Short mmCIF file of C-alpha atoms in Angstrom, two decimals:
data_model
loop_
_atom_site.label_atom_id
_atom_site.label_comp_id
_atom_site.label_asym_id
_atom_site.label_seq_id
_atom_site.Cartn_x
_atom_site.Cartn_y
_atom_site.Cartn_z
CA MET A 1 6.79 -63.29 45.70
CA GLY A 2 8.85 -63.33 42.72
CA SER A 3 5.55 -63.45 40.63
CA LEU A 4 4.09 -60.41 42.39
CA LYS A 5 7.38 -58.45 41.65
CA THR A 6 7.05 -59.41 37.92
CA LEU A 7 3.54 -58.46 37.78
CA ALA A 8 4.14 -55.09 39.39
CA LEU A 9 7.30 -54.13 37.05
CA ALA A 10 4.85 -55.35 33.63
CA GLY A 11 2.04 -52.50 35.26
CA ALA A 12 4.25 -50.18 35.34
CA MET A 13 6.20 -50.52 32.16
CA ALA A 14 2.84 -50.80 30.62
CA LEU A 15 1.46 -47.38 32.30
CA GLY A 16 4.68 -45.74 31.33
CA ALA A 17 4.17 -46.59 27.59
CA SER A 18 0.70 -45.65 27.54
CA ALA A 19 1.81 -42.22 29.00
CA VAL A 20 4.24 -41.59 26.27
CA ALA A 21 1.36 -42.39 23.60
CA LYS A 22 -0.69 -40.16 24.85
CA ALA A 23 1.83 -37.09 25.12
CA ALA A 24 2.87 -37.94 21.44
CA ASP A 25 -0.96 -37.24 20.62
CA PHE A 26 -0.46 -33.56 22.24
CA PRO A 27 0.14 -30.69 19.76
CA VAL A 28 3.54 -28.88 19.59
CA ALA A 29 3.59 -25.36 20.31
CA PRO A 30 4.61 -22.94 17.35
CA PRO A 31 7.98 -21.53 17.35
CA PRO A 32 8.23 -17.83 17.99
CA PRO A 33 8.84 -15.82 15.04
CA PRO A 34 12.11 -14.22 13.88
CA PRO A 35 13.10 -10.89 15.42
CA GLU A 36 12.48 -7.92 12.96
CA PRO A 37 15.74 -6.73 11.41
CA VAL A 38 16.91 -3.55 12.93
CA ALA A 39 16.41 -0.86 10.41
CA LEU A 40 16.19 2.81 10.49
CA ARG A 41 13.17 4.45 11.68
CA GLY A 42 12.03 7.82 12.74
CA THR A 43 11.21 8.65 16.15
CA LEU A 44 7.88 10.98 15.34
CA SER A 45 6.47 8.89 12.56
CA SER A 46 7.28 6.06 10.40
CA GLY A 47 6.19 8.82 7.51
CA ILE A 48 8.77 10.99 7.86
CA TYR A 49 11.26 11.35 4.95
CA LEU A 50 14.30 13.65 3.91
CA ARG A 51 15.03 14.82 0.01
CA GLY A 52 17.39 16.18 -1.67
CA ASP A 53 17.48 18.17 -5.36
CA VAL A 54 19.78 19.33 -8.26
CA GLY A 55 18.68 20.32 -11.35
CA VAL A 56 18.75 22.87 -14.44
CA GLY A 57 16.54 25.26 -15.56
CA ILE A 58 15.60 27.34 -18.53
CA THR A 59 14.65 30.45 -16.78
CA SER A 60 12.47 33.71 -18.66
CA ILE A 61 12.50 37.02 -17.70
CA GLY A 62 9.33 38.46 -19.19
CA LYS A 63 10.06 42.14 -19.27
CA TYR A 64 12.47 44.88 -17.85
CA GLU A 65 11.48 48.45 -16.92
CA GLN A 66 13.18 51.69 -15.54
CA ASP A 67 11.90 54.54 -14.48
CA ASP A 68 13.63 57.46 -15.75
CA LEU A 69 13.81 55.73 -19.21
CA ARG A 70 9.88 55.42 -19.22
CA ASN A 71 9.40 58.93 -17.53
CA ALA A 72 11.16 60.00 -20.76
CA GLY A 73 9.76 58.59 -23.47
CA GLY A 74 12.31 55.70 -23.85
CA VAL A 75 11.88 51.82 -24.76
CA PHE A 76 13.84 48.54 -24.41
CA ILE A 77 14.58 47.59 -27.89
CA SER A 78 16.13 44.22 -27.02
CA GLU A 79 15.71 41.91 -24.19
CA GLY A 80 17.21 38.75 -23.37
CA ASP A 81 14.29 37.01 -22.09
CA ARG A 82 15.85 33.52 -21.86
CA THR A 83 18.91 32.36 -19.58
CA THR A 84 19.69 28.93 -17.80
CA THR A 85 20.33 28.40 -14.41
CA PHE A 86 20.99 25.82 -11.78
CA PHE A 87 19.82 24.95 -8.14
CA ALA A 88 20.06 22.59 -5.24
CA GLY A 89 17.45 22.48 -2.39
CA LEU A 90 17.06 20.22 0.62
CA GLY A 91 13.54 19.85 2.44
CA LEU A 92 11.57 17.55 5.14
CA GLY A 93 8.63 15.69 4.49
CA TYR A 94 5.76 13.39 5.42
CA ARG A 95 4.00 10.56 3.73
CA PHE A 96 0.66 9.71 4.69
CA ASN A 97 0.38 6.57 2.51
CA ASN A 98 1.10 5.36 -0.68
CA TRP A 99 -0.84 8.11 -2.50
CA PHE A 100 -0.46 11.40 -0.93
CA ARG A 101 2.63 13.16 0.82
CA ILE A 102 3.61 16.66 1.80
CA ASP A 103 7.32 18.10 2.19
CA GLY A 104 8.63 21.92 2.52
CA THR A 105 11.91 22.49 0.24
CA LEU A 106 14.32 25.21 0.64
CA GLU A 107 16.55 25.58 -2.75
CA PHE A 108 19.41 28.58 -3.97
CA ARG A 109 19.20 29.03 -7.78
CA GLY A 110 22.15 31.25 -9.33
CA GLY A 111 23.90 31.45 -12.72
CA GLY A 112 20.84 33.55 -14.49
CA GLU A 113 21.49 36.64 -16.10
CA ALA A 114 19.80 39.94 -17.02
CA SER A 115 20.55 41.26 -20.66
CA ALA A 116 18.48 44.15 -22.28
CA THR A 117 19.20 47.12 -24.65
CA ASP A 118 17.13 50.60 -24.55
CA ARG A 119 16.91 53.65 -26.55
CA TRP A 120 16.12 57.36 -25.90
CA ASP A 121 15.64 59.27 -28.69
CA TYR A 122 16.01 63.27 -27.95
CA THR A 123 16.61 66.80 -28.71
CA ASN A 124 19.44 68.39 -27.02
CA ASN A 125 19.56 71.99 -25.53
CA PHE A 126 20.46 73.27 -29.20
CA GLY A 127 17.47 71.64 -30.88
CA ARG A 128 20.05 68.97 -32.79
CA PRO A 129 18.69 65.26 -32.53
CA GLY A 130 20.48 62.73 -29.96
CA ILE A 131 20.18 59.16 -29.49
CA LEU A 132 21.34 57.31 -25.91
CA THR A 133 21.34 54.00 -25.97
CA ASN A 134 22.19 51.57 -22.95
CA THR A 135 23.05 47.74 -22.84
CA TYR A 136 22.48 46.02 -18.75
CA LYS A 137 24.13 43.35 -17.76
CA GLY A 138 23.96 41.48 -14.30
CA ASN A 139 23.34 38.43 -12.68
CA VAL A 140 20.11 37.08 -11.22
CA SER A 141 19.95 34.86 -8.29
CA SER A 142 17.06 33.36 -6.13
CA MET A 143 16.03 31.83 -3.10
CA VAL A 144 13.30 29.93 -2.92
CA ALA A 145 11.19 28.23 -0.13
CA LEU A 146 8.19 26.02 -1.14
CA PHE A 147 5.28 24.16 0.60
CA ASN A 148 4.63 21.25 -1.57
CA ALA A 149 2.08 18.29 -1.99
CA TYR A 150 2.08 15.23 -4.32
CA VAL A 151 -0.65 12.55 -5.34
CA ASP A 152 1.62 9.21 -6.13
CA LEU A 153 -0.57 7.47 -8.73
CA GLY A 154 0.56 4.09 -7.99
CA THR A 155 3.28 1.70 -7.98
CA TRP A 156 4.66 -0.72 -11.27
CA ASN A 157 7.46 -2.47 -11.01
CA CYS A 158 9.22 -0.18 -8.41
CA LEU A 159 8.08 3.16 -10.79
CA THR A 160 6.03 5.59 -9.09
CA PRO A 161 4.49 8.80 -11.17
CA TYR A 162 3.54 11.38 -9.47
CA LEU A 163 1.87 14.86 -9.70
CA GLY A 164 2.58 17.73 -7.53
CA ALA A 165 1.71 21.62 -6.53
CA GLY A 166 3.54 23.89 -4.51
CA ILE A 167 3.16 27.61 -2.96
CA GLY A 168 5.63 29.94 -0.94
CA VAL A 169 8.16 32.67 -1.42
CA ALA A 170 10.97 33.90 -3.48
CA GLN A 171 13.78 36.21 -2.56
CA ASN A 172 15.04 37.06 -6.17
CA ARG A 173 18.43 39.38 -6.34
CA VAL A 174 20.45 41.16 -8.78
CA THR A 175 23.93 41.74 -8.48
CA GLY A 176 26.89 42.92 -10.72
CA LEU A 177 24.63 44.97 -12.85
CA THR A 178 26.53 47.53 -15.55
CA ASP A 179 25.30 49.78 -17.64
CA GLN A 180 27.44 50.66 -20.71
CA GLY A 181 26.07 52.72 -23.73
CA ALA A 182 26.79 55.36 -26.36
CA ASN A 183 25.28 59.18 -26.62
CA TRP A 184 24.89 60.11 -30.25
CA ILE A 185 24.75 63.63 -30.72
CA ASP A 186 24.57 65.45 -33.75
CA PRO A 187 25.72 68.99 -33.09
CA THR A 188 25.44 70.72 -36.27
CA GLY A 189 22.15 69.03 -38.08
CA GLU A 190 24.67 67.86 -40.77
CA TYR A 191 24.61 64.39 -39.23
CA ALA A 192 28.07 64.68 -38.14
CA ALA A 193 27.17 62.98 -34.79
CA ILE A 194 29.50 62.89 -31.76
CA ILE A 195 29.54 59.58 -29.61
CA GLN A 196 30.02 59.75 -26.16
CA PRO A 197 30.60 56.53 -24.02
CA THR A 198 28.45 56.25 -21.21
CA LEU A 199 28.91 53.97 -18.17
CA GLY A 200 26.96 52.60 -15.22
CA THR A 201 26.92 50.74 -12.34
CA ALA A 202 24.37 49.37 -9.51
CA GLY A 203 24.80 47.70 -5.85
CA SER A 204 22.74 44.71 -5.36
CA GLY A 205 19.33 44.85 -4.87
CA SER A 206 16.95 42.40 -4.05
CA ASN A 207 12.94 41.53 -3.62
CA THR A 208 10.89 39.04 -2.20
CA ASN A 209 7.13 37.99 -3.36
CA MET A 210 5.31 34.98 -3.78
CA ALA A 211 6.33 31.75 -5.79
CA TRP A 212 4.32 28.95 -7.10
CA ALA A 213 5.17 25.63 -8.85
CA LEU A 214 3.66 22.57 -10.56
CA MET A 215 5.42 19.45 -10.85
CA ALA A 216 5.26 16.25 -12.83
CA GLY A 217 7.28 12.88 -12.37
CA VAL A 218 8.20 9.67 -11.51
CA GLY A 219 9.84 7.74 -8.48
CA TYR A 220 11.81 4.55 -8.35
CA GLU A 221 12.26 2.83 -5.25
CA VAL A 222 15.60 1.28 -4.54
CA ASN A 223 15.18 -0.26 -1.67
CA LYS A 224 12.47 0.22 1.24
CA ASN A 225 14.30 3.72 2.41
CA LEU A 226 15.82 5.20 -1.01
CA THR A 227 13.70 6.75 -3.50
CA LEU A 228 15.00 8.42 -6.68
CA GLU A 229 13.11 10.81 -8.59
CA LEU A 230 13.17 12.20 -12.25
CA GLY A 231 10.70 15.16 -12.64
CA TYR A 232 9.86 18.15 -14.55
CA ARG A 233 8.84 21.55 -12.84
CA TYR A 234 7.33 24.88 -13.76
CA LEU A 235 8.38 27.85 -11.31
CA ASN A 236 6.66 31.28 -11.32
CA LEU A 237 9.73 33.56 -9.15
CA GLY A 238 7.64 37.07 -9.54
CA ASP A 239 10.00 40.16 -9.71
CA ALA A 240 13.51 41.37 -8.91
CA HIS A 241 15.25 44.34 -9.07
CA SER A 242 18.94 45.99 -9.00
CA GLY A 243 20.19 48.77 -6.76
CA ARG A 244 20.30 52.20 -7.85
CA LEU A 245 21.93 52.90 -11.31
CA VAL A 246 25.34 55.51 -10.64
CA ASN A 247 26.67 57.22 -13.82
CA ALA A 248 30.36 56.40 -13.38
CA PHE A 249 31.51 59.90 -15.39
CA THR A 250 29.06 62.29 -13.86
CA GLY A 251 27.88 60.42 -10.61
CA GLN A 252 24.40 60.69 -11.53
CA ILE A 253 21.94 58.93 -9.68
CA GLN A 254 18.87 57.14 -11.36
CA GLY A 255 16.51 54.17 -10.62
CA PRO A 256 17.08 50.64 -10.42
CA LEU A 257 16.52 47.99 -13.39
CA LYS A 258 13.56 46.04 -12.89
CA VAL A 259 13.38 42.63 -13.90
CA LYS A 260 9.70 41.54 -14.01
CA ASP A 261 7.79 38.19 -14.64
CA ILE A 262 10.70 35.72 -13.78
CA ASP A 263 9.57 31.84 -14.24
CA SER A 264 11.47 28.83 -15.50
CA HIS A 265 11.00 25.22 -16.54
CA ASP A 266 13.14 23.36 -14.44
CA ILE A 267 14.32 19.32 -14.58
CA ARG A 268 14.97 17.97 -11.22
CA ILE A 269 17.02 14.96 -10.27
CA GLY A 270 16.29 13.85 -6.63
CA MET A 271 16.36 11.59 -3.78
CA ARG A 272 14.14 10.56 -0.85
CA TRP A 273 15.09 8.95 2.16
CA ASN A 274 12.33 7.14 4.16
CA PHE A 275 12.63 7.05 7.97
CA GLY A 276 10.15 4.16 8.23
CA ASP A 277 9.44 0.53 6.03
CA PRO A 278 8.01 1.59 3.12
CA ASP A 279 6.61 -1.23 0.93
CA CYS A 280 9.19 -1.35 -2.15
CA CYS A 281 8.10 -2.50 -5.12
CA GLY A 282 4.32 -3.05 -3.62
CA PRO A 283 3.20 -4.80 -0.56
CA LYS A 284 4.79 -8.39 0.76
CA GLU A 285 3.28 -11.24 1.90
CA GLN A 286 4.12 -11.79 5.76
CA PRO A 287 4.91 -15.40 6.71
CA ILE A 288 2.46 -17.70 8.43
CA TYR A 289 3.36 -19.70 11.11
CA ALA A 290 1.07 -22.99 11.72
CA PRO A 291 1.08 -25.34 14.46
CA ALA A 292 3.57 -28.64 13.99
CA THR A 293 1.89 -31.64 12.46
CA HIS A 294 0.42 -34.27 15.40
CA VAL A 295 2.57 -37.59 15.53
CA VAL A 296 1.00 -40.65 16.99
CA ARG A 297 3.23 -43.66 17.87
CA LYS A 298 2.04 -46.77 18.31
CA TYR A 299 3.25 -49.27 20.39
#
């Protein structure tokens, strides 16, 4: 009887060892992938981004016009054709892929100046020569809305050069315009001129017309959400005009001063905040999870 128990116990131990050895031959299940880190993501699409820009522009004015001066045969003899402007803007965009994106922007431009001098040579009621000159000074500002498209030209060391173009509208305003001048009269014909000062003011005037832009620059990807930009832009703003001119001494009303062919060469510093997960500095290799090595035990 004792021998039977001994044989049964030995058989059970042998079967258990065999089961353990076979179990050691089964592959071990791979560990689950780690959870994705919490990141700021858009609810509509991962390509959405916000942008903000500030900059300075060298703004040029092509020419000035004033209807009463033109009808009388006068001309502009001096035109301040360059002025420095400052601007700031915000925008919303969408990045389709690593090569193409679009955005809409709205910006305010200020600090510009309109400055010009005209001259009108005439004969007075007594047949004597006279010269009337006027110097105009005022402020020029703009509100610009643009739809822009960009082509990104590849990324090297986190730097992405780009080219772009935009089209939209600009509302240009002339404010604070004054007209200071002098009327030179020779009543005797002996060149004993009498100088009469003139003064005029004008209310604000605005004009809305098409605007368009060409752009080039480079972006630097600080991290997967933030991109900084430095760029150049040529911006064509169209025309502007003041309100009607009013003579401060006589109350005579004349036509507004027209500011024609406004454009600007801009340097912009900007940022883009991406509501997605762009590849910063190029694509990253994803980790690969492999099954664990089989372990076989020998008894």
